[in-house]
mmCIF file of N, CA and C in Angstrom:
data_model
loop_
_atom_site.group_PDB
_atom_site.id
_atom_site.type_symbol
_atom_site.label_atom_id
_atom_site.label_comp_id
_atom_site.label_asym_id
_atom_site.label_seq_id
_atom_site.Cartn_x
_atom_site.Cartn_y
_atom_site.Cartn_z
ATOM 1 N N MET A 1 -9.590 74.010 16.852
ATOM 2 C CA MET A 1 -10.252 74.119 18.138
ATOM 3 C C MET A 1 -9.190 74.365 19.200
ATOM 4 N N LEU A 2 -9.456 75.354 20.035
ATOM 5 C CA LEU A 2 -8.521 75.738 21.086
ATOM 6 C C LEU A 2 -9.182 75.515 22.438
ATOM 7 N N HIS A 3 -8.509 74.806 23.314
ATOM 8 C CA HIS A 3 -9.001 74.594 24.679
ATOM 9 C C HIS A 3 -8.447 75.701 25.553
ATOM 10 N N VAL A 4 -9.336 76.400 26.257
ATOM 11 C CA VAL A 4 -8.942 77.509 27.126
ATOM 12 C C VAL A 4 -9.352 77.170 28.552
ATOM 13 N N ALA A 5 -8.449 77.368 29.492
ATOM 14 C CA ALA A 5 -8.748 77.201 30.914
ATOM 15 C C ALA A 5 -8.593 78.567 31.568
ATOM 16 N N LEU A 6 -9.683 79.087 32.118
ATOM 17 C CA LEU A 6 -9.690 80.406 32.754
ATOM 18 C C LEU A 6 -9.853 80.214 34.259
ATOM 19 N N THR A 7 -8.894 80.711 35.036
ATOM 20 C CA THR A 7 -8.909 80.542 36.489
ATOM 21 C C THR A 7 -9.110 81.888 37.172
ATOM 22 N N ASN A 8 -10.032 81.922 38.131
ATOM 23 C CA ASN A 8 -10.277 83.113 38.923
ATOM 24 C C ASN A 8 -9.231 83.161 40.038
ATOM 25 N N THR A 9 -8.290 84.072 39.914
ATOM 26 C CA THR A 9 -7.233 84.197 40.925
ATOM 27 C C THR A 9 -7.569 85.267 41.967
ATOM 28 N N GLY A 10 -8.764 85.846 41.859
ATOM 29 C CA GLY A 10 -9.186 86.875 42.809
ATOM 30 C C GLY A 10 -9.810 86.292 44.060
ATOM 31 N N ASN A 11 -10.324 87.201 44.917
ATOM 32 C CA ASN A 11 -10.909 86.806 46.194
ATOM 33 C C ASN A 11 -12.432 86.763 46.183
ATOM 34 N N THR A 12 -13.058 87.183 45.069
ATOM 35 C CA THR A 12 -14.515 87.189 44.971
ATOM 36 C C THR A 12 -14.951 86.489 43.696
ATOM 37 N N ALA A 13 -16.187 86.040 43.696
ATOM 38 C CA ALA A 13 -16.732 85.371 42.508
ATOM 39 C C ALA A 13 -16.932 86.387 41.387
ATOM 40 N N VAL A 14 -16.770 85.915 40.157
ATOM 41 C CA VAL A 14 -16.973 86.761 38.987
ATOM 42 C C VAL A 14 -17.880 86.044 37.996
ATOM 43 N N LEU A 15 -18.485 86.830 37.105
ATOM 44 C CA LEU A 15 -19.272 86.309 35.995
ATOM 45 C C LEU A 15 -18.432 86.491 34.743
ATOM 46 N N LEU A 16 -18.263 85.403 34.001
ATOM 47 C CA LEU A 16 -17.344 85.395 32.869
ATOM 48 C C LEU A 16 -17.972 84.657 31.703
ATOM 49 N N GLY A 17 -17.910 85.246 30.527
ATOM 50 C CA GLY A 17 -18.395 84.582 29.321
ATOM 51 C C GLY A 17 -17.366 83.622 28.769
ATOM 52 N N HIS A 18 -17.823 82.622 28.033
ATOM 53 C CA HIS A 18 -16.934 81.625 27.461
ATOM 54 C C HIS A 18 -16.197 82.148 26.230
ATOM 55 N N CYS A 19 -16.759 83.178 25.582
ATOM 56 C CA CYS A 19 -16.165 83.719 24.354
ATOM 57 C C CYS A 19 -15.257 84.901 24.665
ATOM 58 N N PRO A 20 -14.103 84.953 24.023
ATOM 59 C CA PRO A 20 -13.246 86.122 24.218
ATOM 60 C C PRO A 20 -13.871 87.351 23.568
ATOM 61 N N THR A 21 -13.537 88.522 24.098
ATOM 62 C CA THR A 21 -14.036 89.762 23.513
ATOM 63 C C THR A 21 -13.200 90.184 22.312
ATOM 64 N N SER A 22 -11.955 89.722 22.262
ATOM 65 C CA SER A 22 -11.097 90.030 21.119
ATOM 66 C C SER A 22 -9.906 89.085 21.085
ATOM 67 N N VAL A 23 -9.252 89.068 19.935
ATOM 68 C CA VAL A 23 -8.027 88.291 19.726
ATOM 69 C C VAL A 23 -6.950 89.280 19.295
ATOM 70 N N ASP A 24 -5.786 89.226 19.932
ATOM 71 C CA ASP A 24 -4.663 90.094 19.584
ATOM 72 C C ASP A 24 -3.555 89.279 18.947
ATOM 73 N N ARG A 25 -2.818 89.926 18.031
ATOM 74 C CA ARG A 25 -1.651 89.318 17.391
ATOM 75 C C ARG A 25 -0.443 90.199 17.701
ATOM 76 N N ARG A 26 0.670 89.545 18.052
ATOM 77 C CA ARG A 26 1.886 90.301 18.348
ATOM 78 C C ARG A 26 2.526 90.748 17.040
ATOM 79 N N THR A 27 2.821 92.038 16.983
ATOM 80 C CA THR A 27 3.530 92.616 15.848
ATOM 81 C C THR A 27 4.706 93.382 16.420
ATOM 82 N N GLY A 28 5.893 92.836 16.277
ATOM 83 C CA GLY A 28 7.072 93.432 16.912
ATOM 84 C C GLY A 28 6.918 93.353 18.419
ATOM 85 N N SER A 29 6.958 94.498 19.089
ATOM 86 C CA SER A 29 6.799 94.510 20.547
ATOM 87 C C SER A 29 5.397 94.960 20.958
ATOM 88 N N SER A 30 4.489 95.096 19.985
ATOM 89 C CA SER A 30 3.122 95.563 20.266
ATOM 90 C C SER A 30 2.099 94.471 19.996
ATOM 91 N N TRP A 31 0.928 94.651 20.589
ATOM 92 C CA TRP A 31 -0.211 93.782 20.322
ATOM 93 C C TRP A 31 -1.248 94.593 19.543
ATOM 94 N N ILE A 32 -1.746 94.004 18.450
ATOM 95 C CA ILE A 32 -2.793 94.660 17.676
ATOM 96 C C ILE A 32 -3.970 93.700 17.534
ATOM 97 N N GLY A 33 -5.151 94.243 17.354
ATOM 98 C CA GLY A 33 -6.330 93.411 17.185
ATOM 99 C C GLY A 33 -6.229 92.578 15.916
ATOM 100 N N ALA A 34 -6.471 91.295 16.041
ATOM 101 C CA ALA A 34 -6.469 90.401 14.886
ATOM 102 C C ALA A 34 -7.890 90.318 14.347
ATOM 103 N N ASP A 35 -8.013 90.265 13.055
ATOM 104 C CA ASP A 35 -9.326 90.141 12.424
ATOM 105 C C ASP A 35 -9.708 88.662 12.456
ATOM 106 N N ALA A 36 -10.309 88.236 13.573
ATOM 107 C CA ALA A 36 -10.620 86.825 13.767
ATOM 108 C C ALA A 36 -12.056 86.665 14.261
ATOM 109 N N ASP A 37 -12.875 85.992 13.477
ATOM 110 C CA ASP A 37 -14.240 85.677 13.901
ATOM 111 C C ASP A 37 -14.192 84.405 14.727
ATOM 112 N N VAL A 38 -14.417 84.557 16.015
ATOM 113 C CA VAL A 38 -14.328 83.444 16.960
ATOM 114 C C VAL A 38 -15.700 82.795 17.103
ATOM 115 N N THR A 39 -15.727 81.470 17.127
ATOM 116 C CA THR A 39 -16.959 80.730 17.354
ATOM 117 C C THR A 39 -16.828 79.974 18.672
ATOM 118 N N CYS A 40 -17.804 80.177 19.559
ATOM 119 C CA CYS A 40 -17.806 79.468 20.834
ATOM 120 C C CYS A 40 -19.198 79.547 21.443
ATOM 121 N N ASP A 41 -19.390 78.828 22.536
ATOM 122 C CA ASP A 41 -20.675 78.840 23.220
ATOM 123 C C ASP A 41 -20.891 80.184 23.898
ATOM 124 N N ALA A 42 -22.029 80.799 23.633
ATOM 125 C CA ALA A 42 -22.352 82.095 24.249
ATOM 126 C C ALA A 42 -22.957 81.856 25.626
ATOM 127 N N LEU A 43 -22.122 81.409 26.541
ATOM 128 C CA LEU A 43 -22.557 81.101 27.900
ATOM 129 C C LEU A 43 -21.882 82.035 28.884
ATOM 130 N N LEU A 44 -22.536 82.231 30.004
ATOM 131 C CA LEU A 44 -21.991 83.021 31.096
ATOM 132 C C LEU A 44 -21.884 82.098 32.303
ATOM 133 N N SER A 45 -20.722 82.081 32.921
ATOM 134 C CA SER A 45 -20.505 81.204 34.076
ATOM 135 C C SER A 45 -20.068 82.005 35.292
ATOM 136 N N ARG A 46 -20.416 81.468 36.453
ATOM 137 C CA ARG A 46 -19.955 82.026 37.728
ATOM 138 C C ARG A 46 -18.694 81.269 38.113
ATOM 139 N N LEU A 47 -17.643 82.032 38.372
ATOM 140 C CA LEU A 47 -16.379 81.438 38.802
ATOM 141 C C LEU A 47 -16.067 81.938 40.200
ATOM 142 N N GLY A 48 -16.092 81.039 41.168
ATOM 143 C CA GLY A 48 -15.701 81.389 42.521
ATOM 144 C C GLY A 48 -14.199 81.531 42.615
ATOM 145 N N PRO A 49 -13.706 82.075 43.730
ATOM 146 C CA PRO A 49 -12.259 82.200 43.910
ATOM 147 C C PRO A 49 -11.567 80.849 43.747
ATOM 148 N N GLY A 50 -10.548 80.815 42.906
ATOM 149 C CA GLY A 50 -9.791 79.588 42.675
ATOM 150 C C GLY A 50 -10.413 78.636 41.675
ATOM 151 N N ALA A 51 -11.627 78.894 41.225
ATOM 152 C CA ALA A 51 -12.307 77.997 40.279
ATOM 153 C C ALA A 51 -11.771 78.205 38.862
ATOM 154 N N THR A 52 -11.861 77.145 38.060
ATOM 155 C CA THR A 52 -11.399 77.184 36.676
ATOM 156 C C THR A 52 -12.539 76.832 35.738
ATOM 157 N N LEU A 53 -12.662 77.601 34.682
ATOM 158 C CA LEU A 53 -13.639 77.364 33.623
ATOM 159 C C LEU A 53 -12.898 76.820 32.410
ATOM 160 N N HIS A 54 -13.397 75.732 31.840
ATOM 161 C CA HIS A 54 -12.823 75.175 30.617
ATOM 162 C C HIS A 54 -13.772 75.483 29.472
ATOM 163 N N ALA A 55 -13.243 76.104 28.430
ATOM 164 C CA ALA A 55 -14.048 76.469 27.259
ATOM 165 C C ALA A 55 -13.308 76.031 26.006
ATOM 166 N N TYR A 56 -14.067 75.835 24.946
ATOM 167 C CA TYR A 56 -13.489 75.456 23.660
ATOM 168 C C TYR A 56 -13.834 76.530 22.644
ATOM 169 N N ILE A 57 -12.813 77.049 21.992
ATOM 170 C CA ILE A 57 -12.949 78.157 21.057
ATOM 171 C C ILE A 57 -12.572 77.649 19.667
ATOM 172 N N ASP A 58 -13.420 77.935 18.696
ATOM 173 C CA ASP A 58 -13.126 77.588 17.310
ATOM 174 C C ASP A 58 -12.605 78.838 16.629
ATOM 175 N N LEU A 59 -11.309 78.865 16.333
ATOM 176 C CA LEU A 59 -10.690 80.012 15.684
ATOM 177 C C LEU A 59 -10.623 79.771 14.177
ATOM 178 N N PRO A 60 -10.754 80.826 13.392
ATOM 179 C CA PRO A 60 -10.575 80.683 11.947
ATOM 180 C C PRO A 60 -9.091 80.457 11.667
ATOM 181 N N PRO A 61 -8.744 80.046 10.457
ATOM 182 C CA PRO A 61 -7.318 79.933 10.126
ATOM 183 C C PRO A 61 -6.625 81.291 10.344
ATOM 184 N N LEU A 62 -5.532 81.271 11.066
ATOM 185 C CA LEU A 62 -4.790 82.488 11.373
ATOM 186 C C LEU A 62 -3.397 82.408 10.760
ATOM 187 N N PRO A 63 -2.848 83.541 10.337
ATOM 188 C CA PRO A 63 -1.462 83.540 9.864
ATOM 189 C C PRO A 63 -0.527 83.126 10.999
ATOM 190 N N SER A 64 0.629 82.621 10.655
ATOM 191 C CA SER A 64 1.617 82.257 11.666
ATOM 192 C C SER A 64 1.921 83.459 12.544
ATOM 193 N N GLY A 65 2.068 83.217 13.831
ATOM 194 C CA GLY A 65 2.390 84.299 14.745
ATOM 195 C C GLY A 65 2.005 83.976 16.170
ATOM 196 N N SER A 66 2.191 84.943 17.037
ATOM 197 C CA SER A 66 1.856 84.818 18.455
ATOM 198 C C SER A 66 0.558 85.568 18.713
ATOM 199 N N TYR A 67 -0.330 84.947 19.484
ATOM 200 C CA TYR A 67 -1.659 85.496 19.738
ATOM 201 C C TYR A 67 -1.996 85.417 21.220
ATOM 202 N N ARG A 68 -3.027 86.184 21.600
ATOM 203 C CA ARG A 68 -3.600 86.079 22.942
ATOM 204 C C ARG A 68 -5.093 86.409 22.831
ATOM 205 N N LEU A 69 -5.858 85.895 23.781
ATOM 206 C CA LEU A 69 -7.294 86.136 23.844
ATOM 207 C C LEU A 69 -7.577 87.111 24.985
ATOM 208 N N ASN A 70 -8.562 87.973 24.797
ATOM 209 C CA ASN A 70 -8.966 88.921 25.832
ATOM 210 C C ASN A 70 -10.394 88.619 26.264
ATOM 211 N N TYR A 71 -10.616 88.673 27.558
ATOM 212 C CA TYR A 71 -11.932 88.431 28.146
ATOM 213 C C TYR A 71 -12.287 89.594 29.055
ATOM 214 N N ARG A 72 -13.562 89.858 29.212
ATOM 215 C CA ARG A 72 -14.064 90.817 30.191
ATOM 216 C C ARG A 72 -14.852 90.025 31.224
ATOM 217 N N PHE A 73 -14.792 90.463 32.462
ATOM 218 C CA PHE A 73 -15.566 89.794 33.509
ATOM 219 C C PHE A 73 -16.202 90.837 34.402
ATOM 220 N N ARG A 74 -17.225 90.412 35.121
ATOM 221 C CA ARG A 74 -17.942 91.291 36.054
ATOM 222 C C ARG A 74 -17.931 90.673 37.439
ATOM 223 N N ASP A 75 -17.936 91.541 38.422
ATOM 224 C CA ASP A 75 -18.092 91.107 39.800
ATOM 225 C C ASP A 75 -19.478 90.484 39.926
ATOM 226 N N GLU A 76 -19.585 89.377 40.601
ATOM 227 C CA GLU A 76 -20.865 88.684 40.750
ATOM 228 C C GLU A 76 -21.931 89.566 41.390
ATOM 229 N N LEU A 77 -21.527 90.473 42.256
ATOM 230 C CA LEU A 77 -22.490 91.299 42.977
ATOM 231 C C LEU A 77 -23.066 92.437 42.140
ATOM 232 N N SER A 78 -22.460 92.733 40.996
ATOM 233 C CA SER A 78 -22.983 93.798 40.133
ATOM 234 C C SER A 78 -23.029 93.318 38.684
ATOM 235 N N PRO A 79 -23.814 92.271 38.404
ATOM 236 C CA PRO A 79 -23.819 91.681 37.062
ATOM 237 C C PRO A 79 -24.318 92.606 35.969
ATOM 238 N N SER A 80 -25.100 93.639 36.319
ATOM 239 C CA SER A 80 -25.607 94.518 35.273
ATOM 240 C C SER A 80 -24.739 95.764 35.094
ATOM 241 N N GLY A 81 -23.718 95.904 35.911
ATOM 242 C CA GLY A 81 -22.851 97.074 35.822
ATOM 243 C C GLY A 81 -21.792 96.923 34.741
ATOM 244 N N ASP A 82 -20.889 97.882 34.700
ATOM 245 C CA ASP A 82 -19.802 97.826 33.741
ATOM 246 C C ASP A 82 -18.879 96.660 34.071
ATOM 247 N N ALA A 83 -18.138 96.223 33.055
ATOM 248 C CA ALA A 83 -17.193 95.136 33.263
ATOM 249 C C ALA A 83 -16.206 95.530 34.358
ATOM 250 N N ALA A 84 -15.956 94.611 35.267
ATOM 251 C CA ALA A 84 -15.081 94.903 36.397
ATOM 252 C C ALA A 84 -13.613 94.754 36.032
ATOM 253 N N GLY A 85 -13.342 93.970 35.037
ATOM 254 C CA GLY A 85 -11.943 93.751 34.715
ATOM 255 C C GLY A 85 -11.752 93.076 33.382
ATOM 256 N N ARG A 86 -10.492 92.927 33.063
ATOM 257 C CA ARG A 86 -10.101 92.293 31.816
ATOM 258 C C ARG A 86 -9.104 91.197 32.137
ATOM 259 N N ALA A 87 -9.280 90.070 31.507
ATOM 260 C CA ALA A 87 -8.353 88.954 31.653
ATOM 261 C C ALA A 87 -7.747 88.660 30.291
ATOM 262 N N THR A 88 -6.466 88.395 30.264
ATOM 263 C CA THR A 88 -5.766 88.092 29.024
ATOM 264 C C THR A 88 -5.150 86.710 29.139
ATOM 265 N N SER A 89 -5.284 85.924 28.087
ATOM 266 C CA SER A 89 -4.764 84.559 28.093
ATOM 267 C C SER A 89 -3.239 84.570 27.988
ATOM 268 N N ASN A 90 -2.684 83.407 28.241
ATOM 269 C CA ASN A 90 -1.284 83.202 27.933
ATOM 270 C C ASN A 90 -1.126 83.302 26.426
ATOM 271 N N VAL A 91 0.067 83.584 25.988
ATOM 272 C CA VAL A 91 0.370 83.669 24.556
ATOM 273 C C VAL A 91 0.362 82.262 23.965
ATOM 274 N N PHE A 92 -0.237 82.148 22.773
ATOM 275 C CA PHE A 92 -0.166 80.878 22.047
ATOM 276 C C PHE A 92 0.338 81.159 20.642
ATOM 277 N N VAL A 93 0.989 80.176 20.057
ATOM 278 C CA VAL A 93 1.638 80.342 18.761
ATOM 279 C C VAL A 93 0.913 79.516 17.710
ATOM 280 N N VAL A 94 0.685 80.140 16.555
ATOM 281 C CA VAL A 94 0.119 79.466 15.397
ATOM 282 C C VAL A 94 1.224 79.341 14.369
ATOM 283 N N GLY A 95 1.387 78.159 13.790
ATOM 284 C CA GLY A 95 2.438 77.970 12.774
ATOM 285 C C GLY A 95 3.764 77.662 13.405
ATOM 286 N N ASN A 96 4.803 78.259 12.845
ATOM 287 C CA ASN A 96 6.183 77.948 13.256
ATOM 288 C C ASN A 96 6.350 78.151 14.723
#
């Protein structure tokens, strides 16, 4: 179980899901998509400027390495439009 804290550092409220859209693994100096089935609450939250969302992600066993989570978010004023942006987590290490 991984605890994730997502903070809105922008000036407007956003709509953000609790589940990441993908998991990346560092390979050399590049990031590639990791084959990881993530389990988490399928919730959508409103995050005002400066607000933090705490979510818990259940990751499958992963090989040792460095990983990051990717999220998509939408501007609160256009919830049905295309994703307004992408947020990437800090790097976390599995194993050594």
